[in-house]
Tab-separated table of C-alpha atoms in Angstrom:
chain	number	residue	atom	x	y	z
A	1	UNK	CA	3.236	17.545	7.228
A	2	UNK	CA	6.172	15.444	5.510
A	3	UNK	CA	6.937	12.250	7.782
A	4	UNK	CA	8.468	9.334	5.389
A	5	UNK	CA	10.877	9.472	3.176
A	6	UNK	CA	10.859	7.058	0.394
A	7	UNK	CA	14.334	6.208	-1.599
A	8	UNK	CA	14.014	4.031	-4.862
A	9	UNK	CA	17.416	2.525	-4.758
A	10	UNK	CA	17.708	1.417	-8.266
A	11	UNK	CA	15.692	1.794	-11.331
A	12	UNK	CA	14.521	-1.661	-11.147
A	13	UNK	CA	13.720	-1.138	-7.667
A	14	UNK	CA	10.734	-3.731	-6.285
A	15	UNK	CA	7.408	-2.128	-6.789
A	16	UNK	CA	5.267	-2.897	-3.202
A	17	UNK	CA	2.174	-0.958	-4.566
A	18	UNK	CA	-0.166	-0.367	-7.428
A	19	UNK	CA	2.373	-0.010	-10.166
A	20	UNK	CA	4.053	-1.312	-12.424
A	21	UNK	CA	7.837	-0.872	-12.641
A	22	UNK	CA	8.783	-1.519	-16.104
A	23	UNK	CA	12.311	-0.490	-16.246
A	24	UNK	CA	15.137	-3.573	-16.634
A	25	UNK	CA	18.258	-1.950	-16.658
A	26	UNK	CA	19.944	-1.303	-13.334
A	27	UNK	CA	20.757	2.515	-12.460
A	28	UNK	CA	21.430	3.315	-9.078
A	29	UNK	CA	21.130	6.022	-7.391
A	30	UNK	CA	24.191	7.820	-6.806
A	31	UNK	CA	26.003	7.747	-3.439
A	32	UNK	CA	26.034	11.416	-3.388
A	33	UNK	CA	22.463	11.788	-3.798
A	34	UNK	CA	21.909	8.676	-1.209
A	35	UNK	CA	23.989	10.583	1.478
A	36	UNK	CA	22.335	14.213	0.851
A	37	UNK	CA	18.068	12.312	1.028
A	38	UNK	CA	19.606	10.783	4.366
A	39	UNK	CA	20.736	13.804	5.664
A	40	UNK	CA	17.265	15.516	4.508
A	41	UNK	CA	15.500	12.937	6.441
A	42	UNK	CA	17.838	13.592	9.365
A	43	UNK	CA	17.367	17.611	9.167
A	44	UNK	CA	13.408	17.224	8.552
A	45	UNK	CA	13.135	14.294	11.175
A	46	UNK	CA	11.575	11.855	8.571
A	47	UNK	CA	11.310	7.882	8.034
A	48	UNK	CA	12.946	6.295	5.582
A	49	UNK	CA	12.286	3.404	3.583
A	50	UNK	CA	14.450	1.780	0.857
A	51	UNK	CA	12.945	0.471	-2.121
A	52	UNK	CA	15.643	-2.294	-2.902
A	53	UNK	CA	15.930	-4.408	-6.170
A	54	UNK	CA	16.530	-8.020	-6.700
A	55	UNK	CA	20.300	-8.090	-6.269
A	56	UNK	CA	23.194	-7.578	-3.700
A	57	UNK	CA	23.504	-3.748	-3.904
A	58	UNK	CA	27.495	-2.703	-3.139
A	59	UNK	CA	28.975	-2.913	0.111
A	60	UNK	CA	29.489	1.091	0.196
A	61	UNK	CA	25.943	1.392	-0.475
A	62	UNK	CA	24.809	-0.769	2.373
A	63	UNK	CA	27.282	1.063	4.656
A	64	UNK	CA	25.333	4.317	3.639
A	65	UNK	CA	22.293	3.049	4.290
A	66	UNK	CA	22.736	1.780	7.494
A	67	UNK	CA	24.038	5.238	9.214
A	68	UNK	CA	20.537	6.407	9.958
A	69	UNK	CA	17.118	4.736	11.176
A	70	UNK	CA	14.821	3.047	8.418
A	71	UNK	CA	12.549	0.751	7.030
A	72	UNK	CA	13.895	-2.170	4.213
A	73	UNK	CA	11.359	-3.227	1.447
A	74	UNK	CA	12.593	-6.073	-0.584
A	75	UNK	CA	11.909	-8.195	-2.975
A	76	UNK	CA	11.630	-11.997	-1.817
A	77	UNK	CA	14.380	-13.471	-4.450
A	78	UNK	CA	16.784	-10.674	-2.298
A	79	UNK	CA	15.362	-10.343	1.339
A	80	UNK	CA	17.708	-10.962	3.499
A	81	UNK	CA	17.157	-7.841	6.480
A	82	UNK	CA	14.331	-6.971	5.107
A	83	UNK	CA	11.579	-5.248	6.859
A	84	UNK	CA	8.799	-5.905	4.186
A	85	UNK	CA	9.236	-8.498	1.864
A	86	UNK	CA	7.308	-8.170	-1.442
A	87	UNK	CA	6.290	-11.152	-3.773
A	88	UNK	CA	4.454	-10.441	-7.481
A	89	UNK	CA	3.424	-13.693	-8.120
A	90	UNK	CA	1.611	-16.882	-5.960
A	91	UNK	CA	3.236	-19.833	-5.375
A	92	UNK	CA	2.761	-22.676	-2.229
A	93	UNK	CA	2.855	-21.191	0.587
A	94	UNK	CA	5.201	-23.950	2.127
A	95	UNK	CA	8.283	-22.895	-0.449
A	96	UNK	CA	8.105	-18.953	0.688
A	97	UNK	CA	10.769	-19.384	3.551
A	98	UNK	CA	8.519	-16.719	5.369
A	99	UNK	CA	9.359	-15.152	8.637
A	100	UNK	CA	6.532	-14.980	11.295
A	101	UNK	CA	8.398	-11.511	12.234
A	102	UNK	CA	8.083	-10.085	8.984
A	103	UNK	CA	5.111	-8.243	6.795
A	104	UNK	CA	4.898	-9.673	3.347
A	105	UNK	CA	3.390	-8.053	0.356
A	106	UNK	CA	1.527	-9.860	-2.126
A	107	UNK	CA	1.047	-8.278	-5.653
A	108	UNK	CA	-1.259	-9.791	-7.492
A	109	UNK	CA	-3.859	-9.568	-10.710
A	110	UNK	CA	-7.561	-9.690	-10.106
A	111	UNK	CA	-8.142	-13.299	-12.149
A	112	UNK	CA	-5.656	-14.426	-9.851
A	113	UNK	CA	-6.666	-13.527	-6.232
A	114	UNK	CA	-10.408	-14.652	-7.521
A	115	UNK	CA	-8.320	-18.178	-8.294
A	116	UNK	CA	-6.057	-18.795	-5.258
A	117	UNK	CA	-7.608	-16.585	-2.760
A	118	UNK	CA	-8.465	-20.337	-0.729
A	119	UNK	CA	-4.687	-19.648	-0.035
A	120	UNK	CA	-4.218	-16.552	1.925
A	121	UNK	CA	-5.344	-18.487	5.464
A	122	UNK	CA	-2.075	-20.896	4.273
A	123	UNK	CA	-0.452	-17.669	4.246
A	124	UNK	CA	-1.346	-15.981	7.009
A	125	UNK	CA	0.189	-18.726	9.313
A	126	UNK	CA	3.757	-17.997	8.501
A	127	UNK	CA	3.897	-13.786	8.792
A	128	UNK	CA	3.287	-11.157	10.734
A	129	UNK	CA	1.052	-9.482	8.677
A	130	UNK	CA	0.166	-9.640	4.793
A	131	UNK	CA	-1.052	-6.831	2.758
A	132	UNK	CA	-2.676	-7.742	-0.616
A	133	UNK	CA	-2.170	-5.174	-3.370
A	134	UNK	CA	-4.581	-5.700	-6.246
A	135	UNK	CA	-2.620	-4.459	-9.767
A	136	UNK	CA	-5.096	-3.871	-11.896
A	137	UNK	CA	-7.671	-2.607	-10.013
A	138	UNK	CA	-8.390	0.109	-12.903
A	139	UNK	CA	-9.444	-2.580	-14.892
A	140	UNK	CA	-12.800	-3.549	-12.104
A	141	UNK	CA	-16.108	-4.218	-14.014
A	142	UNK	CA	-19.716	-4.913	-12.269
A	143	UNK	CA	-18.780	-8.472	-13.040
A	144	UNK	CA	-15.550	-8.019	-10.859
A	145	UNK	CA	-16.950	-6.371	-8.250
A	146	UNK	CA	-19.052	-9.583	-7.427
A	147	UNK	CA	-16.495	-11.584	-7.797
A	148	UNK	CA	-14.621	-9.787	-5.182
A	149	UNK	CA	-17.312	-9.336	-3.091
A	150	UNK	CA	-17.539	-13.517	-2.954
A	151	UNK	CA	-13.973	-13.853	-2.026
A	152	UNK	CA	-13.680	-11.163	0.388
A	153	UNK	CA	-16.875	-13.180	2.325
A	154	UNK	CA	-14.873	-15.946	1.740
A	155	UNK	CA	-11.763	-14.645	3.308
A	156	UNK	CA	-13.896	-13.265	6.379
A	157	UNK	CA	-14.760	-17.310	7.201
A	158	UNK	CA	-10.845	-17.716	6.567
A	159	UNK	CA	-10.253	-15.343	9.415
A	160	UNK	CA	-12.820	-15.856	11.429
A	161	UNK	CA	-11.254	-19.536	12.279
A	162	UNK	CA	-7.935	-17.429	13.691
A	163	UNK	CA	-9.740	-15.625	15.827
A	164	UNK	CA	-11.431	-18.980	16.671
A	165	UNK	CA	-8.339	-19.839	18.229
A	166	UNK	CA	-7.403	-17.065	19.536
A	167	UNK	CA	-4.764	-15.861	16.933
A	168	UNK	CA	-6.043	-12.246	15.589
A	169	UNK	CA	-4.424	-12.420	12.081
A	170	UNK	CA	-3.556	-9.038	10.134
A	171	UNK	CA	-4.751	-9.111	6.515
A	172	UNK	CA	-5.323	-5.133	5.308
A	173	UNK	CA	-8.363	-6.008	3.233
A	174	UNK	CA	-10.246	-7.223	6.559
A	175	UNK	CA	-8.801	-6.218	9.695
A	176	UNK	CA	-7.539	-3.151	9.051
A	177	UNK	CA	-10.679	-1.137	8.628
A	178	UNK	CA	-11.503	-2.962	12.006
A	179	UNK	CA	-9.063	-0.926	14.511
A	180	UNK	CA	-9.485	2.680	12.377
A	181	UNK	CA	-11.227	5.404	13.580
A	182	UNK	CA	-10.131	7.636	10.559
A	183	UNK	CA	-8.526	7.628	6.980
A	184	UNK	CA	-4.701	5.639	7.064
A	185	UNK	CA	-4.040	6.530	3.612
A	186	UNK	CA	-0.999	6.560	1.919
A	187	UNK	CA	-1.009	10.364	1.594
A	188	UNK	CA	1.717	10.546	-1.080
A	189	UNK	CA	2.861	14.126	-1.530
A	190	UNK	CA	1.652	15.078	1.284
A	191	UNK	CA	3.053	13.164	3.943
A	192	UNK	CA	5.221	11.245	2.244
A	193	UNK	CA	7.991	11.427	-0.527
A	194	UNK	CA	10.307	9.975	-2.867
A	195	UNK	CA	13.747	10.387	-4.515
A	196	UNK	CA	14.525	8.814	-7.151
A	197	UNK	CA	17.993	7.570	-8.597
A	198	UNK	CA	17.944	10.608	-10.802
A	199	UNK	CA	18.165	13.023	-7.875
A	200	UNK	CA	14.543	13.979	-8.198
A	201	UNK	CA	11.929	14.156	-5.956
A	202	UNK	CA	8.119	12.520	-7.130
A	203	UNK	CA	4.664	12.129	-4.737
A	204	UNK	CA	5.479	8.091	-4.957
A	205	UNK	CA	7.343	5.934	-7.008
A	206	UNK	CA	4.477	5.834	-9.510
A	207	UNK	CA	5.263	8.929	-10.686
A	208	UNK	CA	8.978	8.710	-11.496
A	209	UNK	CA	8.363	5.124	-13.358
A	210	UNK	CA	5.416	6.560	-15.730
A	211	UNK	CA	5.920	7.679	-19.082
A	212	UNK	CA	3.566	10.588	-18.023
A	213	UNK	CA	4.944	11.190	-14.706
A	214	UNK	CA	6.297	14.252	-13.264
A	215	UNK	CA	8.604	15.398	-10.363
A	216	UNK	CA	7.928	17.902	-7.583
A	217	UNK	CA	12.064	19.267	-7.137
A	218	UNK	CA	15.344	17.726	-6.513
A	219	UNK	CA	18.060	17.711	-3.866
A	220	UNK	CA	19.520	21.006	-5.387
A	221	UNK	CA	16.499	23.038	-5.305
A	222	UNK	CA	14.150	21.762	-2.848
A	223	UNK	CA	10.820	20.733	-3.060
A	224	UNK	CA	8.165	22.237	-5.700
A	225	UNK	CA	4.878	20.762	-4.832
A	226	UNK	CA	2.213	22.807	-6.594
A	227	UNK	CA	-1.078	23.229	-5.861
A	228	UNK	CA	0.308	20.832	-2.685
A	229	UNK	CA	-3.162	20.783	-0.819
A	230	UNK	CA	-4.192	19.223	-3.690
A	231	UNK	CA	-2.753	15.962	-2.485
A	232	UNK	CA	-4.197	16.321	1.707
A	233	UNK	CA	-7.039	14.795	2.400
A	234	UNK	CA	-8.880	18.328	3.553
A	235	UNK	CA	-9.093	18.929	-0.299
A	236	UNK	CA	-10.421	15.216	-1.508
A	237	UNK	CA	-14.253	16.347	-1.687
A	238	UNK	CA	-15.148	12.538	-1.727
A	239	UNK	CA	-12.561	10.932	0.345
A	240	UNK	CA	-12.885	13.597	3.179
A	241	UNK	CA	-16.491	12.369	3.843
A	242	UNK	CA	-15.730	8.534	3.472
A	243	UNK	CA	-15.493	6.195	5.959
A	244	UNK	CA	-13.945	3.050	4.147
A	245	UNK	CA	-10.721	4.202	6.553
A	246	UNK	CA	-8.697	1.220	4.956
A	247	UNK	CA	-8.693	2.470	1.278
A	248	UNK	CA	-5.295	3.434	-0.271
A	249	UNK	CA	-6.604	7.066	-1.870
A	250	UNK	CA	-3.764	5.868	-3.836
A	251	UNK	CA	-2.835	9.526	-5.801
A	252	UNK	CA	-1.267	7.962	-8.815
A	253	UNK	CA	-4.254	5.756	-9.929
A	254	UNK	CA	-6.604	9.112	-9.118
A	255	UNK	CA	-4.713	11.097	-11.671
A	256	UNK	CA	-3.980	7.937	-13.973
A	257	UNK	CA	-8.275	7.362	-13.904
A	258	UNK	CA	-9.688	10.937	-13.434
A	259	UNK	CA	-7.100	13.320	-14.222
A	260	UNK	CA	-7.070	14.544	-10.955
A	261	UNK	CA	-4.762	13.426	-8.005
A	262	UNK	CA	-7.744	14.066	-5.340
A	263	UNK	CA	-10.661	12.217	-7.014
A	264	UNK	CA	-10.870	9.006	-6.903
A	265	UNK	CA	-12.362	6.615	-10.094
A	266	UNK	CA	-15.855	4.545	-9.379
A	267	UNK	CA	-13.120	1.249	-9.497
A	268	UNK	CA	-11.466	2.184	-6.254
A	269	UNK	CA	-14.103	3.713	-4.299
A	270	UNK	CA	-16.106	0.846	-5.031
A	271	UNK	CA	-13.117	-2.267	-3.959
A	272	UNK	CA	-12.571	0.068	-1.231
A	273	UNK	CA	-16.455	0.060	-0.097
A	274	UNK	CA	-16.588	-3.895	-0.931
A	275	UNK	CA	-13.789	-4.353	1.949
A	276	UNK	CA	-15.250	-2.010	4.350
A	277	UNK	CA	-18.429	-3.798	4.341
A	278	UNK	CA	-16.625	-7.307	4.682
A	279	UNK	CA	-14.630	-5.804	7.302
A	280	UNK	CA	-17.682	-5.193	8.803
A	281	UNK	CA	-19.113	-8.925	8.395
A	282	UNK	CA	-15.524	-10.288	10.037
A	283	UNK	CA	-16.349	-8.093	13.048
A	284	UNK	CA	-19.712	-8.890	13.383
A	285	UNK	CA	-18.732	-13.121	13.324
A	286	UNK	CA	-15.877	-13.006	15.375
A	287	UNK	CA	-18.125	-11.047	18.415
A	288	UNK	CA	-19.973	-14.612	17.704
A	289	UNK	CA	-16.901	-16.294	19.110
A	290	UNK	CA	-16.327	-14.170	22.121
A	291	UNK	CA	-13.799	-11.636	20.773
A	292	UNK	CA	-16.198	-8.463	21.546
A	293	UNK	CA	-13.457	-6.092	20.268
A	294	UNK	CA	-15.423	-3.625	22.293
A	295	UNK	CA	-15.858	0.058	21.122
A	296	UNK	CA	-15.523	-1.142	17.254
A	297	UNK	CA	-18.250	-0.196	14.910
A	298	UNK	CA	-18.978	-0.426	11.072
A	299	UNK	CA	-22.471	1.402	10.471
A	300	UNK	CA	-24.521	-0.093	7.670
A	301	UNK	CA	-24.417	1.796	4.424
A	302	UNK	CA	-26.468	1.732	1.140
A	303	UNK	CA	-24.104	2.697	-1.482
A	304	UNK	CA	-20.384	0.976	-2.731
A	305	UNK	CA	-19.621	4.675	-4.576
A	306	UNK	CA	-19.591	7.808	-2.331
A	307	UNK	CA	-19.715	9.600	-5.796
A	308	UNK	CA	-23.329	8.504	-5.672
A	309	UNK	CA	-24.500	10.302	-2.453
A	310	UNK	CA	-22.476	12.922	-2.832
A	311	UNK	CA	-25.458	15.719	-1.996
A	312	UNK	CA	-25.455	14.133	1.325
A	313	UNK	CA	-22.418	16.415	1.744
């Protein structure tokens, strides 16, 4: 069942996810279009969120937007209202201007998350909540994945000094697979959408900003999802059996690694499966400290690649 609504703004609209947006010449989305997706949200009772990009969009624009309930992702050289504020690059923590109300996205490359990873506690002072979106994470190779595994036990002794005194931070690598008692994905195509500045409608922003992407309708014709089940997590054979709750299924890098938007590639399942497990080292040293976080449990498991116990199912 559909429940957000996602509206790139402009071509050059912030990406907050896995992708990369490589266009650089502005195209909005036209006001008719903007006033017929709001009205589609209205009618089908749907979130929105607007995907802004780094300048001052029109006034009539911002008048538009502001007729119907919704969520602001922004880029942090343009935030001001935001809801989510997305950054692509790190920088000291002390010249971000952050907002202990706000959620901040942080967008960064493998090499450098294993480099300034000692700064995430810095960061985690000043917001509300960070998520940490790894870029590349196609790119993972056994050498990687202990690499990450050292910095995500790193990060756990980061966090574990919050709850220490008594501030529960929110960092989705670590906490979030914490308070889940089944898959938050981000479901794209199934329970969420996007239009697009060219009136079409794609399973995420991904998919209208690939060479190779496609689009599943438009505002004149409606939606044409085939195969749709494809994209629910009833028809992921892996993903339906998996317990790593906090993992993205991300659709686009399924399709963009296997070919296939349910099936995920041995890159993610395995990052995924590397933050379960230090989720589950973060819970089991912060019941050290008192916080018993009762009725939480991560089971031990022997395998980083549900691929590879597959039978089992």
């Amino acid at each position: 069942m559909m429940k957000y609504l996602i509206i790139l703004l402009d071509d050059t609209s912030i990406s907050y996810c896995h992708y990369k947006n490589p266009k650089t010449e502005r195209k909005l989305i036209g006001l008719q279009d903007l006033r017929a997706g709001i009205l589609l949200a209205m009618k089908e009772n749907l979130m929105v969120q607007f995907i802004y990009p780094d300048y001052i969009l029109p006034q009539e624009y911002e008048e538009i937007i502001e007729t119907t309930d919704h969520c602001k992702i922004m880029p942090a050289a343009c935030c001001a209202g935001a809801d989510i504020v997305v950054w692509d690059r790190w920088e000291n923590p002390g010249n971000w201007n952050m907002d202990q109300n706000k959620i901040y996205v942080l967008r960064t490359k493998k090499e450098d998350l294993f480099s300034h990873y000692v700064e995430v506690g810095k960061m985690l002072i000043h917001v509300a909540r960070l998520n940490i979106i790894l870029t590349d994470v196609e790119t993972f190779t056994e050498t990687d994945f202990d690499k990450y595994k050292s910095v995500l036990t790193e990060l756990v002794f980061q966090l574990k000094d919050f709850y220490n005194e008594k501030i529960p931070p929110q960092l989705n690598l670590l906490t979030d697979r914490i308070m889940l008692d089944s898959m938050n994905n981000c479901n794209a195509g199934w329970e969420s959408i996007t239009l697009a500045p060219d009136g079409k409608f794609y399973a995420c922003p991904a998919f209208y900003l690939s060479s190779d992407g496609y689009s599943i309708g438009d505002l004149n014709n409606g939606l044409d999802i085939r195969n749709s089940q494809l994209y629910s997590l009833s028809h992921a054979p892996l993903c339906r059996h998996c317990d790593a709750y906090q993992c993205k299924r991300c659709v686009w890098l399924n399709r963009k690694m296997t070919l296939e938007v349910n099936t995920p590639s041995h890159e993610q399942c395995v990052t995924a499966h590397l933050e379960r497990n230090a989720s589950r080292k973060l819970l089991q040293e912060i019941r050290k400290s008192g916080c018993l976080l009762q009725g939480r449990e991560i089971t031990e498991i022997d395998y980083l690649d549900p691929f590879d116990v597959r039978k089992k199912y």
